[in-house]
Amino acid sequence: MTLFQEHSGRNRILTAAHWGVYELIKGRGLEPFDLDGNPSRIGRGWVSAATDKATRVAHPAVRRGWLRGDGGQGRCDDAFVELPWDEALDLAAGALADVISEHGNAAIFAGSYGWASAGRVHHAQSQLRRFLNSIGGFTGSRDTYSHAAGEVLFPLITGMSCKAIDDGATSWPLIAENCTLFLAFGGMSDNTAQIASGGTAEHEAARWFAHAAERGMKPVLISPLRSDMAALPNARWIPIRPGSDVALILALSHELVTNRWHDEEFLARY
């Protein structure tokens, strides 16, 4: 939460989350930031979800079958048993010690994933890995589940990191004014544009996307889901199987090169 004072002297309490900026108003809970023209509805239920005991994990819980020594057989069809903190911590410490003793630290997978808080203070993966490093290390993972294809391919194709590509992306106003063909491999819906890892004060993608379509831009979506593209009147959807996007990109690149449809002068210059 941040206390913000306007020029008028009125104090406002604002908070940033992955789905936008909200103002805490007494008696009404969270209301979208008034400068956000297309606020996400998720934040409206944030306070009630956080205070509803029926939806919160109030105590440590352990799978009943694991307590009985089922060796993982009931992992997909089992109940959880709540335990006191000291008992749950002792069980976790004992399990880690047993794995390290029998198989080594490489057998521990630090697989927690998630954005956690917008400020990253409680980032689950960072906290977990910091802890496991203190007891000898772990097996981790590389890249992310959301745009790993770009993280791997962009350095090979452009010589630039995925972050450098993201930081230099064309702005929405320029796209709206100049783009004639927009090719997207998933992830261009209004829903996915409603979230940002560090929080965002204004959701503007839908407005600019609609403006671009009005000026004649032709959107083409390649994705298993039609809803991955905003509902535009002239959008074309080309469905593919989940996980086959990189294979299709490589196939398209192969066709461009073998048929000499690529711009060699442009590629040599850039």
mmCIF file of N, CA and C in Angstrom, residues 164-256:
data_model
loop_
_atom_site.group_PDB
_atom_site.id
_atom_site.type_symbol
_atom_site.label_atom_id
_atom_site.label_comp_id
_atom_site.label_asym_id
_atom_site.label_seq_id
_atom_site.Cartn_x
_atom_site.Cartn_y
_atom_site.Cartn_z
ATOM 1 N N ALA A 164 15.993 -7.845 -23.999
ATOM 2 C CA ALA A 164 16.340 -6.729 -24.873
ATOM 3 C C ALA A 164 15.299 -6.545 -25.968
ATOM 4 N N ILE A 165 14.777 -7.648 -26.488
ATOM 5 C CA ILE A 165 13.713 -7.570 -27.485
ATOM 6 C C ILE A 165 12.461 -6.947 -26.869
ATOM 7 N N ASP A 166 12.101 -7.396 -25.657
ATOM 8 C CA ASP A 166 10.926 -6.854 -24.974
ATOM 9 C C ASP A 166 11.073 -5.352 -24.732
ATOM 10 N N ASP A 167 12.254 -4.942 -24.263
ATOM 11 C CA ASP A 167 12.472 -3.529 -23.940
ATOM 12 C C ASP A 167 12.411 -2.641 -25.181
ATOM 13 N N GLY A 168 12.726 -3.220 -26.344
ATOM 14 C CA GLY A 168 12.715 -2.433 -27.575
ATOM 15 C C GLY A 168 11.496 -2.660 -28.439
ATOM 16 N N ALA A 169 10.458 -3.254 -27.860
ATOM 17 C CA ALA A 169 9.258 -3.563 -28.640
ATOM 18 C C ALA A 169 8.583 -2.289 -29.149
ATOM 19 N N THR A 170 7.967 -2.387 -30.315
ATOM 20 C CA THR A 170 7.270 -1.244 -30.905
ATOM 21 C C THR A 170 6.084 -0.849 -30.039
ATOM 22 N N SER A 171 5.886 0.451 -29.841
ATOM 23 C CA SER A 171 4.813 0.927 -28.973
ATOM 24 C C SER A 171 3.456 0.754 -29.650
ATOM 25 N N TRP A 172 2.411 0.693 -28.831
ATOM 26 C CA TRP A 172 1.055 0.546 -29.353
ATOM 27 C C TRP A 172 0.642 1.697 -30.268
ATOM 28 N N PRO A 173 0.933 2.958 -29.957
ATOM 29 C CA PRO A 173 0.554 4.038 -30.880
ATOM 30 C C PRO A 173 1.165 3.866 -32.273
ATOM 31 N N LEU A 174 2.432 3.428 -32.348
ATOM 32 C CA LEU A 174 3.067 3.227 -33.652
ATOM 33 C C LEU A 174 2.428 2.054 -34.392
ATOM 34 N N ILE A 175 2.094 0.993 -33.650
ATOM 35 C CA ILE A 175 1.409 -0.144 -34.274
ATOM 36 C C ILE A 175 0.063 0.292 -34.829
ATOM 37 N N ALA A 176 -0.687 1.048 -34.027
ATOM 38 C CA ALA A 176 -2.020 1.485 -34.436
ATOM 39 C C ALA A 176 -1.977 2.352 -35.689
ATOM 40 N N GLU A 177 -0.944 3.160 -35.843
ATOM 41 C CA GLU A 177 -0.872 4.088 -36.963
ATOM 42 C C GLU A 177 -0.284 3.463 -38.218
ATOM 43 N N ASN A 178 0.576 2.449 -38.075
ATOM 44 C CA ASN A 178 1.364 2.003 -39.228
ATOM 45 C C ASN A 178 1.224 0.529 -39.598
ATOM 46 N N CYS A 179 0.737 -0.317 -38.687
ATOM 47 C CA CYS A 179 0.744 -1.759 -38.942
ATOM 48 C C CYS A 179 -0.372 -2.151 -39.911
ATOM 49 N N THR A 180 -0.025 -2.980 -40.895
ATOM 50 C CA THR A 180 -1.022 -3.485 -41.850
ATOM 51 C C THR A 180 -1.314 -4.972 -41.633
ATOM 52 N N LEU A 181 -0.320 -5.732 -41.141
ATOM 53 C CA LEU A 181 -0.509 -7.160 -40.864
ATOM 54 C C LEU A 181 0.101 -7.471 -39.510
ATOM 55 N N PHE A 182 -0.694 -8.016 -38.604
ATOM 56 C CA PHE A 182 -0.246 -8.314 -37.244
ATOM 57 C C PHE A 182 -0.318 -9.818 -37.037
ATOM 58 N N LEU A 183 0.850 -10.474 -36.941
ATOM 59 C CA LEU A 183 0.918 -11.919 -36.755
ATOM 60 C C LEU A 183 1.250 -12.220 -35.305
ATOM 61 N N ALA A 184 0.396 -12.999 -34.649
ATOM 62 C CA ALA A 184 0.603 -13.311 -33.237
ATOM 63 C C ALA A 184 0.559 -14.813 -33.015
ATOM 64 N N PHE A 185 1.530 -15.315 -32.278
ATOM 65 C CA PHE A 185 1.506 -16.713 -31.841
ATOM 66 C C PHE A 185 0.972 -16.734 -30.411
ATOM 67 N N GLY A 186 -0.344 -16.615 -30.267
ATOM 68 C CA GLY A 186 -0.984 -16.680 -28.958
ATOM 69 C C GLY A 186 -0.768 -15.428 -28.120
ATOM 70 N N GLY A 187 -1.580 -15.301 -27.067
ATOM 71 C CA GLY A 187 -1.319 -14.292 -26.053
ATOM 72 C C GLY A 187 -1.622 -12.859 -26.408
ATOM 73 N N MET A 188 -2.531 -12.580 -27.337
ATOM 74 C CA MET A 188 -2.875 -11.201 -27.672
ATOM 75 C C MET A 188 -4.333 -10.897 -27.333
ATOM 76 N N SER A 189 -4.867 -11.545 -26.325
ATOM 77 C CA SER A 189 -6.254 -11.306 -25.928
ATOM 78 C C SER A 189 -6.316 -10.164 -24.922
ATOM 79 N N ASP A 190 -7.517 -9.640 -24.730
ATOM 80 C CA ASP A 190 -7.694 -8.609 -23.713
ATOM 81 C C ASP A 190 -7.365 -9.154 -22.326
ATOM 82 N N ASN A 191 -7.636 -10.437 -22.105
ATOM 83 C CA ASN A 191 -7.395 -11.025 -20.782
ATOM 84 C C ASN A 191 -5.919 -11.049 -20.430
ATOM 85 N N THR A 192 -5.075 -11.514 -21.359
ATOM 86 C CA THR A 192 -3.646 -11.593 -21.056
ATOM 87 C C THR A 192 -3.009 -10.218 -20.954
ATOM 88 N N ALA A 193 -3.607 -9.219 -21.583
ATOM 89 C CA ALA A 193 -3.084 -7.855 -21.486
ATOM 90 C C ALA A 193 -3.513 -7.183 -20.189
ATOM 91 N N GLN A 194 -4.286 -7.880 -19.363
ATOM 92 C CA GLN A 194 -4.768 -7.303 -18.118
ATOM 93 C C GLN A 194 -3.801 -7.513 -16.960
ATOM 94 N N ILE A 195 -2.702 -8.219 -17.181
ATOM 95 C CA ILE A 195 -1.770 -8.503 -16.100
ATOM 96 C C ILE A 195 -0.366 -8.088 -16.489
ATOM 97 N N ALA A 196 0.429 -7.702 -15.489
ATOM 98 C CA ALA A 196 1.828 -7.346 -15.693
ATOM 99 C C ALA A 196 2.586 -7.717 -14.435
ATOM 100 N N SER A 197 3.790 -8.243 -14.586
ATOM 101 C CA SER A 197 4.522 -8.790 -13.455
ATOM 102 C C SER A 197 4.732 -7.768 -12.347
ATOM 103 N N GLY A 198 5.024 -6.530 -12.684
ATOM 104 C CA GLY A 198 5.269 -5.516 -11.663
ATOM 105 C C GLY A 198 4.090 -4.620 -11.389
ATOM 106 N N GLY A 199 2.949 -4.902 -11.991
ATOM 107 C CA GLY A 199 1.791 -4.033 -11.828
ATOM 108 C C GLY A 199 1.770 -2.950 -12.891
ATOM 109 N N THR A 200 0.601 -2.521 -13.287
ATOM 110 C CA THR A 200 0.481 -1.476 -14.299
ATOM 111 C C THR A 200 -0.643 -0.532 -13.899
ATOM 112 N N ALA A 201 -0.478 0.755 -14.203
ATOM 113 C CA ALA A 201 -1.473 1.754 -13.804
ATOM 114 C C ALA A 201 -2.583 1.901 -14.829
ATOM 115 N N GLU A 202 -2.307 1.539 -16.087
ATOM 116 C CA GLU A 202 -3.332 1.707 -17.121
ATOM 117 C C GLU A 202 -3.297 0.529 -18.083
ATOM 118 N N HIS A 203 -4.453 -0.064 -18.363
ATOM 119 C CA HIS A 203 -4.574 -1.133 -19.350
ATOM 120 C C HIS A 203 -5.011 -0.510 -20.670
ATOM 121 N N GLU A 204 -4.099 -0.409 -21.624
ATOM 122 C CA GLU A 204 -4.389 0.321 -22.851
ATOM 123 C C GLU A 204 -4.336 -0.529 -24.115
ATOM 124 N N ALA A 205 -3.961 -1.804 -23.997
ATOM 125 C CA ALA A 205 -3.778 -2.638 -25.185
ATOM 126 C C ALA A 205 -5.071 -2.768 -25.992
ATOM 127 N N ALA A 206 -6.199 -3.006 -25.317
ATOM 128 C CA ALA A 206 -7.465 -3.208 -26.028
ATOM 129 C C ALA A 206 -7.842 -1.968 -26.836
ATOM 130 N N ARG A 207 -7.614 -0.787 -26.261
ATOM 131 C CA ARG A 207 -7.961 0.459 -26.962
ATOM 132 C C ARG A 207 -7.123 0.630 -28.222
ATOM 133 N N TRP A 208 -5.817 0.415 -28.115
ATOM 134 C CA TRP A 208 -4.953 0.588 -29.280
ATOM 135 C C TRP A 208 -5.180 -0.510 -30.321
ATOM 136 N N PHE A 209 -5.452 -1.717 -29.842
ATOM 137 C CA PHE A 209 -5.713 -2.824 -30.760
ATOM 138 C C PHE A 209 -6.955 -2.543 -31.604
ATOM 139 N N ALA A 210 -8.000 -2.042 -30.952
ATOM 140 C CA ALA A 210 -9.226 -1.706 -31.673
ATOM 141 C C ALA A 210 -8.982 -0.566 -32.652
ATOM 142 N N HIS A 211 -8.183 0.404 -32.255
ATOM 143 C CA HIS A 211 -7.870 1.537 -33.137
ATOM 144 C C HIS A 211 -7.103 1.067 -34.369
ATOM 145 N N ALA A 212 -6.168 0.145 -34.163
ATOM 146 C CA ALA A 212 -5.390 -0.382 -35.290
ATOM 147 C C ALA A 212 -6.293 -1.136 -36.264
ATOM 148 N N ALA A 213 -7.224 -1.932 -35.723
ATOM 149 C CA ALA A 213 -8.139 -2.677 -36.579
ATOM 150 C C ALA A 213 -9.038 -1.732 -37.380
ATOM 151 N N GLU A 214 -9.455 -0.633 -36.763
ATOM 152 C CA GLU A 214 -10.288 0.351 -37.462
ATOM 153 C C GLU A 214 -9.537 0.981 -38.629
ATOM 154 N N ARG A 215 -8.222 1.091 -38.525
ATOM 155 C CA ARG A 215 -7.403 1.676 -39.585
ATOM 156 C C ARG A 215 -7.024 0.661 -40.656
ATOM 157 N N GLY A 216 -7.500 -0.586 -40.500
ATOM 158 C CA GLY A 216 -7.278 -1.571 -41.547
ATOM 159 C C GLY A 216 -6.272 -2.642 -41.242
ATOM 160 N N MET A 217 -5.702 -2.667 -40.055
ATOM 161 C CA MET A 217 -4.742 -3.714 -39.705
ATOM 162 C C MET A 217 -5.427 -5.082 -39.730
ATOM 163 N N LYS A 218 -4.769 -6.075 -40.314
ATOM 164 C CA LYS A 218 -5.298 -7.432 -40.380
ATOM 165 C C LYS A 218 -4.580 -8.306 -39.357
ATOM 166 N N PRO A 219 -5.251 -8.688 -38.275
ATOM 167 C CA PRO A 219 -4.621 -9.561 -37.275
ATOM 168 C C PRO A 219 -4.738 -11.034 -37.678
ATOM 169 N N VAL A 220 -3.656 -11.765 -37.499
ATOM 170 C CA VAL A 220 -3.645 -13.210 -37.744
ATOM 171 C C VAL A 220 -3.163 -13.882 -36.470
ATOM 172 N N LEU A 221 -3.970 -14.794 -35.940
ATOM 173 C CA LEU A 221 -3.639 -15.497 -34.713
ATOM 174 C C LEU A 221 -3.322 -16.953 -35.013
ATOM 175 N N ILE A 222 -2.168 -17.415 -34.520
ATOM 176 C CA ILE A 222 -1.804 -18.827 -34.595
ATOM 177 C C ILE A 222 -1.748 -19.339 -33.162
ATOM 178 N N SER A 223 -2.745 -20.126 -32.773
ATOM 179 C CA SER A 223 -2.870 -20.552 -31.384
ATOM 180 C C SER A 223 -3.926 -21.650 -31.275
ATOM 181 N N PRO A 224 -3.838 -22.501 -30.251
ATOM 182 C CA PRO A 224 -4.905 -23.488 -30.048
ATOM 183 C C PRO A 224 -6.240 -22.835 -29.681
ATOM 184 N N LEU A 225 -6.221 -21.622 -29.119
ATOM 185 C CA LEU A 225 -7.428 -20.961 -28.643
ATOM 186 C C LEU A 225 -7.770 -19.743 -29.494
ATOM 187 N N ARG A 226 -8.981 -19.690 -29.996
ATOM 188 C CA ARG A 226 -9.438 -18.512 -30.733
ATOM 189 C C ARG A 226 -9.437 -17.280 -29.819
ATOM 190 N N SER A 227 -9.739 -17.494 -28.537
ATOM 191 C CA SER A 227 -9.838 -16.376 -27.604
ATOM 192 C C SER A 227 -8.484 -15.756 -27.260
ATOM 193 N N ASP A 228 -7.389 -16.310 -27.777
ATOM 194 C CA ASP A 228 -6.080 -15.692 -27.562
ATOM 195 C C ASP A 228 -5.928 -14.387 -28.339
ATOM 196 N N MET A 229 -6.850 -14.105 -29.232
ATOM 197 C CA MET A 229 -6.851 -12.835 -29.950
ATOM 198 C C MET A 229 -8.077 -12.044 -29.528
ATOM 199 N N ALA A 230 -7.920 -10.731 -29.418
ATOM 200 C CA ALA A 230 -9.066 -9.884 -29.105
ATOM 201 C C ALA A 230 -10.145 -10.077 -30.172
ATOM 202 N N ALA A 231 -11.383 -9.912 -29.765
ATOM 203 C CA ALA A 231 -12.516 -10.123 -30.675
ATOM 204 C C ALA A 231 -12.605 -8.979 -31.673
ATOM 205 N N LEU A 232 -11.862 -9.084 -32.776
ATOM 206 C CA LEU A 232 -11.842 -8.055 -33.813
ATOM 207 C C LEU A 232 -12.552 -8.585 -35.065
ATOM 208 N N PRO A 233 -13.237 -7.712 -35.786
ATOM 209 C CA PRO A 233 -14.058 -8.183 -36.914
ATOM 210 C C PRO A 233 -13.265 -8.804 -38.054
ATOM 211 N N ASN A 234 -12.010 -8.387 -38.256
ATOM 212 C CA ASN A 234 -11.249 -8.882 -39.400
ATOM 213 C C ASN A 234 -10.102 -9.806 -38.989
ATOM 214 N N ALA A 235 -10.182 -10.407 -37.792
ATOM 215 C CA ALA A 235 -9.112 -11.291 -37.321
ATOM 216 C C ALA A 235 -9.239 -12.671 -37.968
ATOM 217 N N ARG A 236 -8.103 -13.274 -38.299
ATOM 218 C CA ARG A 236 -8.060 -14.627 -38.855
ATOM 219 C C ARG A 236 -7.401 -15.553 -37.844
ATOM 220 N N TRP A 237 -8.038 -16.676 -37.573
ATOM 221 C CA TRP A 237 -7.532 -17.642 -36.607
ATOM 222 C C TRP A 237 -7.033 -18.888 -37.319
ATOM 223 N N ILE A 238 -5.774 -19.271 -37.063
ATOM 224 C CA ILE A 238 -5.190 -20.502 -37.600
ATOM 225 C C ILE A 238 -4.865 -21.405 -36.415
ATOM 226 N N PRO A 239 -5.706 -22.414 -36.131
ATOM 227 C CA PRO A 239 -5.484 -23.257 -34.948
ATOM 228 C C PRO A 239 -4.342 -24.236 -35.148
ATOM 229 N N ILE A 240 -3.596 -24.477 -34.075
ATOM 230 C CA ILE A 240 -2.524 -25.474 -34.082
ATOM 231 C C ILE A 240 -2.624 -26.292 -32.801
ATOM 232 N N ARG A 241 -1.902 -27.389 -32.761
ATOM 233 C CA ARG A 241 -1.868 -28.206 -31.556
ATOM 234 C C ARG A 241 -1.022 -27.514 -30.485
ATOM 235 N N PRO A 242 -1.403 -27.650 -29.216
ATOM 236 C CA PRO A 242 -0.599 -27.053 -28.136
ATOM 237 C C PRO A 242 0.842 -27.546 -28.171
ATOM 238 N N GLY A 243 1.789 -26.626 -28.000
ATOM 239 C CA GLY A 243 3.196 -26.992 -27.966
ATOM 240 C C GLY A 243 3.874 -27.092 -29.321
ATOM 241 N N SER A 244 3.135 -26.854 -30.401
ATOM 242 C CA SER A 244 3.730 -27.001 -31.734
ATOM 243 C C SER A 244 4.096 -25.665 -32.362
ATOM 244 N N ASP A 245 4.044 -24.576 -31.591
ATOM 245 C CA ASP A 245 4.276 -23.256 -32.176
ATOM 246 C C ASP A 245 5.705 -23.084 -32.693
ATOM 247 N N VAL A 246 6.699 -23.552 -31.924
ATOM 248 C CA VAL A 246 8.089 -23.391 -32.364
ATOM 249 C C VAL A 246 8.353 -24.205 -33.624
ATOM 250 N N ALA A 247 7.793 -25.408 -33.692
ATOM 251 C CA ALA A 247 7.963 -26.228 -34.892
ATOM 252 C C ALA A 247 7.390 -25.514 -36.111
ATOM 253 N N LEU A 248 6.251 -24.868 -35.954
ATOM 254 C CA LEU A 248 5.646 -24.139 -37.066
ATOM 255 C C LEU A 248 6.496 -22.928 -37.454
ATOM 256 N N ILE A 249 7.022 -22.216 -36.465
ATOM 257 C CA ILE A 249 7.895 -21.074 -36.754
ATOM 258 C C ILE A 249 9.111 -21.510 -37.558
ATOM 259 N N LEU A 250 9.731 -22.628 -37.153
ATOM 260 C CA LEU A 250 10.898 -23.139 -37.880
ATOM 261 C C LEU A 250 10.521 -23.572 -39.298
ATOM 262 N N ALA A 251 9.341 -24.174 -39.443
ATOM 263 C CA ALA A 251 8.895 -24.602 -40.771
ATOM 264 C C ALA A 251 8.647 -23.397 -41.677
ATOM 265 N N LEU A 252 8.023 -22.364 -41.146
ATOM 266 C CA LEU A 252 7.785 -21.152 -41.931
ATOM 267 C C LEU A 252 9.105 -20.501 -42.340
ATOM 268 N N SER A 253 10.064 -20.455 -41.396
ATOM 269 C CA SER A 253 11.376 -19.888 -41.716
ATOM 270 C C SER A 253 12.065 -20.698 -42.806
ATOM 271 N N HIS A 254 11.938 -22.017 -42.734
ATOM 272 C CA HIS A 254 12.530 -22.891 -43.755
ATOM 273 C C HIS A 254 11.946 -22.585 -45.141
ATOM 274 N N GLU A 255 10.622 -22.430 -45.208
ATOM 275 C CA GLU A 255 9.971 -22.130 -46.485
ATOM 276 C C GLU A 255 10.417 -20.779 -47.035
ATOM 277 N N LEU A 256 10.555 -19.786 -46.146
ATOM 278 C CA LEU A 256 10.993 -18.460 -46.589
ATOM 279 C C LEU A 256 12.377 -18.525 -47.226
#
